[in-house]
């Protein structure tokens, strides 16, 4: 069995995903450093950790001493220098290739012991991010799912140059963080979005063509296919803008127009109906 040989995990970006990744790393016993360029985001992240760990104790899912120990393992850092000695960096900043490439180029010069450089991107090519470094063999995708403490999967994505030993250590780390890690290769959408997003897109086409109303369409997929949530409800949860963006990534990356976002999906995004986060998407959440 491969050991991960990791004791310190650095997370860059303390938003929805980075905050969750830092939390599970600390709970699993890793020294954890969270860096964000926005101090307000770091403060929010710290407050969320306090709230979620307190709730875990109240619900009897964790001992007070373990929650205190997990909190004590987390360092919140406004300077990226704090990440330099970590054994792995997991980057979870905005989904923008140029921002990620510049962070990886910088990390490449800062982290000189061959440490693992992982990205939580959901749609950008690992190979493209790795190409911004001189050491692409240590760059890998570590794709967590939202909400991180709840979702079991980490999709581990090999770039073109990723060293198999780095993949094995990354899988071992994800397992030590309490997740199930499954490998995939670096093609547009990896596995999860490659399979899920065209199905969601098809649900918009079916709605647009009047095959069924959204409640019925989702009900049919839930009861008939044993889905926990219908595809249109799931699209609202993910964000309709994110769904449309990922379809465009699939269309570009797989070089096929059949992956383009459904016109109705695009129209809702244009109208500002982005799903849960804007209060309305396919469904209306303004009263809930
Ligand atoms: P978010 O907007 O909640 O957080 C991003 C954080 O990155 C912000 O706090 C921002 O201040 C910080 N940041 C931006 N530029 C930075 C920089 N140069 N240096 C340091 N910090 C910087 O975003 P999120 O939803 O947590 O997504 C983060 C990543 O995870 C994206 O790549 C996204 O595609 C991926 N992802 C998201 C989900 C999801 O469901 N939200 C799921 C899987 C993967």
mmCIF file of C-alpha atoms and ligand atoms in Angstrom:
data_model
loop_
_atom_site.group_PDB
_atom_site.id
_atom_site.type_symbol
_atom_site.label_atom_id
_atom_site.label_comp_id
_atom_site.label_asym_id
_atom_site.label_seq_id
_atom_site.Cartn_x
_atom_site.Cartn_y
_atom_site.Cartn_z
ATOM 1 C CA UNK A 1 0.000 0.000 0.000
ATOM 2 C CA UNK A 2 1.313 3.453 -0.911
ATOM 3 C CA UNK A 3 1.674 5.914 1.952
ATOM 4 C CA UNK A 4 0.971 9.527 1.219
ATOM 5 C CA UNK A 5 3.880 10.782 3.328
ATOM 6 C CA UNK A 6 2.015 13.999 4.015
ATOM 7 C CA UNK A 7 1.685 15.783 7.322
ATOM 8 C CA UNK A 8 0.915 19.367 6.251
ATOM 9 C CA UNK A 9 -1.761 20.345 3.738
ATOM 10 C CA UNK A 10 -1.990 23.876 2.327
ATOM 11 C CA UNK A 11 -5.225 25.050 0.728
ATOM 12 C CA UNK A 12 -5.253 28.121 -1.510
ATOM 13 C CA UNK A 13 -8.637 29.829 -1.710
ATOM 14 C CA UNK A 14 -10.859 29.777 1.377
ATOM 15 C CA UNK A 15 -14.261 29.919 -0.323
ATOM 16 C CA UNK A 16 -16.986 27.322 -0.466
ATOM 17 C CA UNK A 17 -14.680 24.515 -1.605
ATOM 18 C CA UNK A 18 -11.341 25.514 -0.057
ATOM 19 C CA UNK A 19 -12.967 26.033 3.344
ATOM 20 C CA UNK A 20 -14.504 22.552 3.214
ATOM 21 C CA UNK A 21 -11.247 20.931 2.088
ATOM 22 C CA UNK A 22 -9.327 22.646 4.918
ATOM 23 C CA UNK A 23 -11.940 21.512 7.420
ATOM 24 C CA UNK A 24 -11.778 17.822 6.501
ATOM 25 C CA UNK A 25 -7.961 17.919 6.325
ATOM 26 C CA UNK A 26 -7.756 19.320 9.871
ATOM 27 C CA UNK A 27 -10.372 16.889 11.206
ATOM 28 C CA UNK A 28 -8.375 14.030 9.658
ATOM 29 C CA UNK A 29 -5.324 15.121 11.654
ATOM 30 C CA UNK A 30 -3.289 17.095 9.098
ATOM 31 C CA UNK A 31 -1.624 20.383 9.951
ATOM 32 C CA UNK A 32 -3.581 22.706 7.672
ATOM 33 C CA UNK A 33 -2.790 26.115 6.243
ATOM 34 C CA UNK A 34 -5.503 28.072 4.433
ATOM 35 C CA UNK A 35 -4.434 30.999 2.313
ATOM 36 C CA UNK A 36 -6.719 33.498 0.576
ATOM 37 C CA UNK A 37 -5.869 36.807 -1.065
ATOM 38 C CA UNK A 38 -9.007 38.337 0.483
ATOM 39 C CA UNK A 39 -8.836 38.781 4.250
ATOM 40 C CA UNK A 40 -12.640 38.966 4.498
ATOM 41 C CA UNK A 41 -12.870 35.522 2.860
ATOM 42 C CA UNK A 42 -10.397 34.121 5.385
ATOM 43 C CA UNK A 43 -12.407 35.542 8.280
ATOM 44 C CA UNK A 44 -15.605 34.090 6.857
ATOM 45 C CA UNK A 45 -13.872 30.734 6.462
ATOM 46 C CA UNK A 46 -12.729 30.759 10.098
ATOM 47 C CA UNK A 47 -16.260 31.617 11.277
ATOM 48 C CA UNK A 48 -17.724 28.808 9.139
ATOM 49 C CA UNK A 49 -15.254 26.308 10.599
ATOM 50 C CA UNK A 50 -16.189 27.400 14.134
ATOM 51 C CA UNK A 51 -19.890 27.086 13.355
ATOM 52 C CA UNK A 52 -19.691 23.693 11.628
ATOM 53 C CA UNK A 53 -17.387 22.116 14.222
ATOM 54 C CA UNK A 54 -19.559 23.444 17.074
ATOM 55 C CA UNK A 55 -22.614 21.989 15.364
ATOM 56 C CA UNK A 56 -20.853 18.627 14.915
ATOM 57 C CA UNK A 57 -20.209 18.509 18.683
ATOM 58 C CA UNK A 58 -23.813 19.526 19.491
ATOM 59 C CA UNK A 59 -25.143 16.773 17.257
ATOM 60 C CA UNK A 60 -22.907 14.192 18.924
ATOM 61 C CA UNK A 61 -20.908 13.555 15.744
ATOM 62 C CA UNK A 62 -17.645 14.727 17.317
ATOM 63 C CA UNK A 63 -16.078 15.080 20.763
ATOM 64 C CA UNK A 64 -15.389 18.624 21.961
ATOM 65 C CA UNK A 65 -11.685 17.801 22.386
ATOM 66 C CA UNK A 66 -11.447 16.574 18.770
ATOM 67 C CA UNK A 67 -13.175 19.707 17.452
ATOM 68 C CA UNK A 68 -10.809 21.891 19.486
ATOM 69 C CA UNK A 69 -7.802 19.928 18.207
ATOM 70 C CA UNK A 70 -9.004 20.263 14.601
ATOM 71 C CA UNK A 71 -9.424 24.041 14.999
ATOM 72 C CA UNK A 72 -5.960 24.303 16.554
ATOM 73 C CA UNK A 73 -4.456 22.573 13.502
ATOM 74 C CA UNK A 74 -5.674 25.270 11.097
ATOM 75 C CA UNK A 75 -3.602 28.357 10.326
ATOM 76 C CA UNK A 76 -5.334 31.150 8.366
ATOM 77 C CA UNK A 77 -2.715 32.967 6.297
ATOM 78 C CA UNK A 78 -2.976 36.139 4.268
ATOM 79 C CA UNK A 79 0.511 35.584 2.820
ATOM 80 C CA UNK A 80 1.136 32.748 0.385
ATOM 81 C CA UNK A 81 4.611 32.230 1.909
ATOM 82 C CA UNK A 82 2.916 30.273 4.699
ATOM 83 C CA UNK A 83 2.215 27.459 2.198
ATOM 84 C CA UNK A 84 5.802 26.935 1.088
ATOM 85 C CA UNK A 85 6.737 24.153 3.496
ATOM 86 C CA UNK A 86 3.509 22.155 3.106
ATOM 87 C CA UNK A 87 3.732 18.645 1.631
ATOM 88 C CA UNK A 88 0.865 19.339 -0.754
ATOM 89 C CA UNK A 89 -0.995 22.408 -1.958
ATOM 90 C CA UNK A 90 -4.634 22.038 -2.966
ATOM 91 C CA UNK A 91 -5.660 25.077 -5.003
ATOM 92 C CA UNK A 92 -9.346 26.081 -4.873
ATOM 93 C CA UNK A 93 -9.462 29.673 -6.158
ATOM 94 C CA UNK A 94 -11.814 31.043 -8.824
ATOM 95 C CA UNK A 95 -12.418 28.923 -11.933
ATOM 96 C CA UNK A 96 -10.176 30.968 -14.227
ATOM 97 C CA UNK A 97 -7.346 29.349 -16.190
ATOM 98 C CA UNK A 98 -5.100 32.433 -16.171
ATOM 99 C CA UNK A 99 -5.430 32.927 -12.407
ATOM 100 C CA UNK A 100 -4.725 29.244 -11.768
ATOM 101 C CA UNK A 101 -1.765 29.161 -14.177
ATOM 102 C CA UNK A 102 -0.147 32.151 -12.515
ATOM 103 C CA UNK A 103 -0.624 30.618 -9.043
ATOM 104 C CA UNK A 104 0.955 27.338 -10.219
ATOM 105 C CA UNK A 105 3.893 29.121 -11.848
ATOM 106 C CA UNK A 106 4.473 30.921 -8.552
ATOM 107 C CA UNK A 107 4.098 27.736 -6.445
ATOM 108 C CA UNK A 108 6.551 25.962 -8.735
ATOM 109 C CA UNK A 109 9.320 28.358 -7.708
ATOM 110 C CA UNK A 110 8.278 28.526 -4.042
ATOM 111 C CA UNK A 111 7.867 24.805 -3.366
ATOM 112 C CA UNK A 112 11.256 23.352 -4.080
ATOM 113 C CA UNK A 113 11.055 19.942 -2.371
ATOM 114 C CA UNK A 114 8.983 18.217 -5.043
ATOM 115 C CA UNK A 115 5.751 18.707 -3.097
ATOM 116 C CA UNK A 116 2.451 17.802 -4.771
ATOM 117 C CA UNK A 117 0.621 20.634 -6.548
ATOM 118 C CA UNK A 118 -3.082 19.777 -6.785
ATOM 119 C CA UNK A 119 -5.996 21.729 -8.227
ATOM 120 C CA UNK A 120 -9.689 21.398 -7.392
ATOM 121 C CA UNK A 121 -10.734 22.722 -10.803
ATOM 122 C CA UNK A 122 -14.008 21.310 -12.070
ATOM 123 C CA UNK A 123 -13.469 22.074 -15.741
ATOM 124 C CA UNK A 124 -10.009 23.422 -16.614
ATOM 125 C CA UNK A 125 -7.459 21.072 -18.180
ATOM 126 C CA UNK A 126 -4.915 19.776 -15.636
ATOM 127 C CA UNK A 127 -2.363 19.602 -18.447
ATOM 128 C CA UNK A 128 -2.912 23.288 -19.248
ATOM 129 C CA UNK A 129 -2.398 24.290 -15.590
ATOM 130 C CA UNK A 130 0.648 21.994 -15.318
ATOM 131 C CA UNK A 131 2.187 23.577 -18.414
ATOM 132 C CA UNK A 132 2.624 26.817 -16.438
ATOM 133 C CA UNK A 133 5.200 25.000 -14.260
ATOM 134 C CA UNK A 134 8.581 23.456 -15.024
ATOM 135 C CA UNK A 135 7.550 20.349 -13.052
ATOM 136 C CA UNK A 136 4.275 19.140 -14.618
ATOM 137 C CA UNK A 137 4.876 15.627 -13.264
ATOM 138 C CA UNK A 138 3.828 16.774 -9.769
ATOM 139 C CA UNK A 139 0.640 18.559 -10.875
ATOM 140 C CA UNK A 140 -2.638 16.674 -10.449
ATOM 141 C CA UNK A 141 -6.395 17.254 -10.225
ATOM 142 C CA UNK A 142 -8.090 16.648 -6.888
ATOM 143 C CA UNK A 143 -11.749 17.266 -7.627
ATOM 144 C CA UNK A 144 -13.835 17.438 -4.462
ATOM 145 C CA UNK A 145 -17.615 17.833 -4.521
ATOM 146 C CA UNK A 146 -19.867 20.296 -2.727
ATOM 147 C CA UNK A 147 -20.528 20.170 0.198
ATOM 148 C CA UNK A 148 -17.035 18.790 0.836
ATOM 149 C CA UNK A 149 -17.569 17.377 4.348
ATOM 150 C CA UNK A 150 -20.611 15.420 3.110
ATOM 151 C CA UNK A 151 -19.746 14.202 -0.396
ATOM 152 C CA UNK A 152 -17.719 10.993 -0.449
ATOM 153 C CA UNK A 153 -15.938 11.275 -3.796
ATOM 154 C CA UNK A 154 -12.651 12.788 -4.863
ATOM 155 C CA UNK A 155 -12.085 12.461 -8.598
ATOM 156 C CA UNK A 156 -8.298 12.292 -9.005
ATOM 157 C CA UNK A 157 -7.295 13.514 -12.464
ATOM 158 C CA UNK A 158 -3.994 12.774 -14.141
ATOM 159 C CA UNK A 159 -2.574 15.407 -16.440
ATOM 160 C CA UNK A 160 -0.605 14.278 -19.462
ATOM 161 C CA UNK A 161 2.677 14.354 -17.500
ATOM 162 C CA UNK A 162 1.484 13.379 -14.001
ATOM 163 C CA UNK A 163 3.856 10.896 -12.364
ATOM 164 C CA UNK A 164 1.989 7.695 -11.318
ATOM 165 C CA UNK A 165 3.695 7.892 -7.905
ATOM 166 C CA UNK A 166 2.067 11.331 -7.385
ATOM 167 C CA UNK A 167 -1.316 9.835 -8.327
ATOM 168 C CA UNK A 168 -0.895 7.025 -5.800
ATOM 169 C CA UNK A 169 0.059 9.410 -3.016
ATOM 170 C CA UNK A 170 -2.835 11.736 -3.851
ATOM 171 C CA UNK A 171 -5.298 8.839 -3.758
ATOM 172 C CA UNK A 172 -3.838 7.704 -0.419
ATOM 173 C CA UNK A 173 -4.200 11.252 0.938
ATOM 174 C CA UNK A 174 -7.835 11.546 -0.184
ATOM 175 C CA UNK A 175 -8.590 8.212 1.508
ATOM 176 C CA UNK A 176 -6.867 9.427 4.699
ATOM 177 C CA UNK A 177 -9.179 12.467 4.539
ATOM 178 C CA UNK A 178 -12.117 10.062 4.674
ATOM 179 C CA UNK A 179 -12.997 10.097 0.976
ATOM 180 C CA UNK A 180 -13.211 7.524 -1.763
ATOM 181 C CA UNK A 181 -10.775 8.496 -4.508
ATOM 182 C CA UNK A 182 -11.262 7.305 -8.058
ATOM 183 C CA UNK A 183 -8.889 8.098 -10.931
ATOM 184 C CA UNK A 184 -9.728 9.689 -14.280
ATOM 185 C CA UNK A 185 -7.741 11.139 -17.152
ATOM 186 C CA UNK A 186 -7.589 14.700 -18.358
ATOM 187 C CA UNK A 187 -10.304 15.046 -20.992
ATOM 188 C CA UNK A 188 -12.872 17.840 -20.930
ATOM 189 C CA UNK A 189 -15.289 17.433 -18.014
ATOM 190 C CA UNK A 190 -13.274 14.489 -16.621
ATOM 191 C CA UNK A 191 -15.867 11.784 -15.781
ATOM 192 C CA UNK A 192 -18.315 13.516 -13.446
ATOM 193 C CA UNK A 193 -19.191 16.535 -15.583
ATOM 194 C CA UNK A 194 -18.777 14.685 -18.882
ATOM 195 C CA UNK A 195 -21.625 12.381 -17.928
ATOM 196 C CA UNK A 196 -23.737 14.582 -15.638
ATOM 197 C CA UNK A 197 -23.854 17.883 -17.547
ATOM 198 C CA UNK A 198 -25.165 16.552 -20.882
ATOM 199 C CA UNK A 199 -27.954 14.864 -18.924
ATOM 200 C CA UNK A 200 -28.840 18.143 -17.193
ATOM 201 C CA UNK A 201 -28.650 19.940 -20.557
ATOM 202 C CA UNK A 202 -30.997 17.351 -22.065
ATOM 203 C CA UNK A 203 -33.470 17.993 -19.246
ATOM 204 C CA UNK A 204 -33.554 21.682 -20.321
ATOM 205 C CA UNK A 205 -34.192 20.613 -23.938
ATOM 206 C CA UNK A 206 -37.019 18.327 -22.795
ATOM 207 C CA UNK A 207 -38.554 21.185 -20.781
ATOM 208 C CA UNK A 208 -38.063 23.647 -23.681
ATOM 209 C CA UNK A 209 -39.764 21.257 -26.107
ATOM 210 C CA UNK A 210 -42.719 20.822 -23.753
ATOM 211 C CA UNK A 211 -42.091 17.160 -23.046
ATOM 212 C CA UNK A 212 -42.939 17.808 -19.385
ATOM 213 C CA UNK A 213 -43.162 20.615 -16.830
ATOM 214 C CA UNK A 214 -40.126 20.911 -14.508
ATOM 215 C CA UNK A 215 -41.807 19.340 -11.434
ATOM 216 C CA UNK A 216 -42.990 16.361 -13.479
ATOM 217 C CA UNK A 217 -39.706 16.000 -15.354
ATOM 218 C CA UNK A 218 -37.765 15.931 -12.071
ATOM 219 C CA UNK A 219 -40.323 13.597 -10.482
ATOM 220 C CA UNK A 220 -40.006 11.143 -13.360
ATOM 221 C CA UNK A 221 -36.215 11.068 -13.050
ATOM 222 C CA UNK A 222 -36.320 10.761 -9.250
ATOM 223 C CA UNK A 223 -38.873 7.996 -9.042
ATOM 224 C CA UNK A 224 -38.026 6.232 -12.284
ATOM 225 C CA UNK A 225 -34.234 6.350 -12.078
ATOM 226 C CA UNK A 226 -33.830 6.455 -8.320
ATOM 227 C CA UNK A 227 -32.084 9.848 -8.418
ATOM 228 C CA UNK A 228 -32.019 11.643 -5.048
ATOM 229 C CA UNK A 229 -32.750 14.934 -6.845
ATOM 230 C CA UNK A 230 -34.152 15.677 -10.307
ATOM 231 C CA UNK A 231 -31.780 17.099 -12.953
ATOM 232 C CA UNK A 232 -33.430 20.551 -13.001
ATOM 233 C CA UNK A 233 -33.342 20.856 -9.212
ATOM 234 C CA UNK A 234 -29.694 19.744 -9.311
ATOM 235 C CA UNK A 235 -28.942 22.389 -11.975
ATOM 236 C CA UNK A 236 -30.332 25.089 -9.652
ATOM 237 C CA UNK A 237 -28.190 23.737 -6.817
ATOM 238 C CA UNK A 238 -25.012 23.747 -8.941
ATOM 239 C CA UNK A 239 -25.799 27.131 -10.509
ATOM 240 C CA UNK A 240 -27.193 27.539 -14.031
ATOM 241 C CA UNK A 241 -24.246 29.750 -15.018
ATOM 242 C CA UNK A 242 -21.829 27.006 -13.938
ATOM 243 C CA UNK A 243 -23.818 24.385 -15.889
ATOM 244 C CA UNK A 244 -23.793 26.542 -19.050
ATOM 245 C CA UNK A 245 -20.082 27.250 -18.630
ATOM 246 C CA UNK A 246 -19.223 23.562 -18.279
ATOM 247 C CA UNK A 247 -21.270 22.706 -21.390
ATOM 248 C CA UNK A 248 -19.233 25.285 -23.311
ATOM 249 C CA UNK A 249 -16.040 23.695 -21.949
ATOM 250 C CA UNK A 250 -17.248 20.276 -23.174
ATOM 251 C CA UNK A 251 -18.146 21.696 -26.604
ATOM 252 C CA UNK A 252 -14.688 23.271 -26.958
ATOM 253 C CA UNK A 253 -12.715 20.421 -25.429
ATOM 254 C CA UNK A 254 -14.521 17.603 -27.236
ATOM 255 C CA UNK A 255 -14.836 19.689 -30.374
ATOM 256 C CA UNK A 256 -18.528 19.033 -30.839
ATOM 257 C CA UNK A 257 -21.469 21.428 -31.047
ATOM 258 C CA UNK A 258 -23.757 18.803 -29.576
ATOM 259 C CA UNK A 259 -22.465 19.781 -26.132
ATOM 260 C CA UNK A 260 -23.487 23.459 -26.431
ATOM 261 C CA UNK A 261 -25.823 24.727 -23.672
ATOM 262 C CA UNK A 262 -29.542 24.456 -24.430
ATOM 263 C CA UNK A 263 -30.909 27.894 -25.522
ATOM 264 C CA UNK A 264 -33.349 27.885 -22.601
ATOM 265 C CA UNK A 265 -30.499 27.309 -20.141
ATOM 266 C CA UNK A 266 -28.610 30.249 -21.668
ATOM 267 C CA UNK A 267 -31.715 32.430 -21.551
ATOM 268 C CA UNK A 268 -32.269 31.812 -17.833
ATOM 269 C CA UNK A 269 -28.626 32.713 -17.159
ATOM 270 C CA UNK A 270 -29.018 35.917 -19.193
ATOM 271 C CA UNK A 271 -32.094 36.760 -17.142
ATOM 272 C CA UNK A 272 -30.098 36.397 -13.916
ATOM 273 C CA UNK A 273 -31.979 33.273 -12.874
ATOM 274 C CA UNK A 274 -28.918 31.361 -11.669
ATOM 275 C CA UNK A 275 -30.555 28.925 -9.247
ATOM 276 C CA UNK A 276 -30.370 28.733 -5.445
ATOM 277 C CA UNK A 277 -27.707 31.443 -5.228
ATOM 278 C CA UNK A 278 -29.880 34.099 -6.925
ATOM 279 C CA UNK A 279 -33.136 32.959 -5.322
ATOM 280 C CA UNK A 280 -34.597 31.733 -8.597
ATOM 281 C CA UNK A 281 -33.532 29.420 -11.382
ATOM 282 C CA UNK A 282 -35.786 26.746 -12.810
ATOM 283 C CA UNK A 283 -37.641 26.875 -9.494
ATOM 284 C CA UNK A 284 -38.427 29.839 -7.248
ATOM 285 C CA UNK A 285 -36.684 29.892 -3.850
ATOM 286 C CA UNK A 286 -37.551 33.475 -2.906
ATOM 287 C CA UNK A 287 -40.050 32.349 -0.268
ATOM 288 C CA UNK A 288 -38.041 29.490 1.219
HETATM 289 P P1 LIG B 1 -15.427 30.619 -4.202
HETATM 290 O O1 LIG B 1 -15.687 31.809 -5.049
HETATM 291 O O2 LIG B 1 -16.375 30.284 -3.101
HETATM 292 O O3 LIG B 1 -13.968 30.784 -3.527
HETATM 293 C C1 LIG B 1 -12.837 31.166 -4.246
HETATM 294 C C2 LIG B 1 -11.876 31.850 -3.268
HETATM 295 O O4 LIG B 1 -10.622 32.053 -3.934
HETATM 296 C C3 LIG B 1 -12.341 33.225 -2.781
HETATM 297 O O5 LIG B 1 -12.355 33.253 -1.363
HETATM 298 C C4 LIG B 1 -11.302 34.201 -3.356
HETATM 299 O O6 LIG B 1 -11.026 35.288 -2.483
HETATM 300 C C5 LIG B 1 -10.093 33.291 -3.494
HETATM 301 N N1 LIG B 1 -9.112 33.740 -4.480
HETATM 302 C C6 LIG B 1 -9.339 34.239 -5.728
HETATM 303 N N2 LIG B 1 -8.170 34.506 -6.351
HETATM 304 C C7 LIG B 1 -7.184 34.170 -5.477
HETATM 305 C C8 LIG B 1 -5.773 34.203 -5.523
HETATM 306 N N3 LIG B 1 -5.124 34.633 -6.621
HETATM 307 N N4 LIG B 1 -5.067 33.770 -4.453
HETATM 308 C C9 LIG B 1 -5.704 33.331 -3.342
HETATM 309 N N5 LIG B 1 -7.058 33.275 -3.234
HETATM 310 C C10 LIG B 1 -7.774 33.689 -4.286
HETATM 311 O O7 LIG B 1 -15.257 29.402 -5.219
HETATM 312 P P2 LIG B 1 -15.542 27.839 -4.965
HETATM 313 O O8 LIG B 1 -16.959 27.536 -5.282
HETATM 314 O O9 LIG B 1 -14.975 27.453 -3.646
HETATM 315 O O10 LIG B 1 -14.675 27.202 -6.145
HETATM 316 C C11 LIG B 1 -13.276 27.101 -6.065
HETATM 317 C C12 LIG B 1 -12.783 26.099 -7.092
HETATM 318 O O11 LIG B 1 -13.380 24.825 -6.858
HETATM 319 C C13 LIG B 1 -13.094 26.452 -8.547
HETATM 320 O O12 LIG B 1 -12.027 26.062 -9.351
HETATM 321 C C14 LIG B 1 -14.332 25.616 -8.834
HETATM 322 O O13 LIG B 1 -14.496 25.311 -10.196
HETATM 323 C C15 LIG B 1 -14.001 24.364 -8.055
HETATM 324 N N6 LIG B 1 -15.168 23.530 -7.688
HETATM 325 C C16 LIG B 1 -16.299 24.118 -7.237
HETATM 326 C C17 LIG B 1 -17.375 23.314 -6.859
HETATM 327 C C18 LIG B 1 -18.633 23.920 -6.306
HETATM 328 O O14 LIG B 1 -19.657 23.211 -6.254
HETATM 329 N N7 LIG B 1 -18.624 25.174 -5.854
HETATM 330 C C19 LIG B 1 -17.277 21.921 -6.948
HETATM 331 C C20 LIG B 1 -16.075 21.347 -7.395
HETATM 332 C C21 LIG B 1 -15.026 22.175 -7.765
#
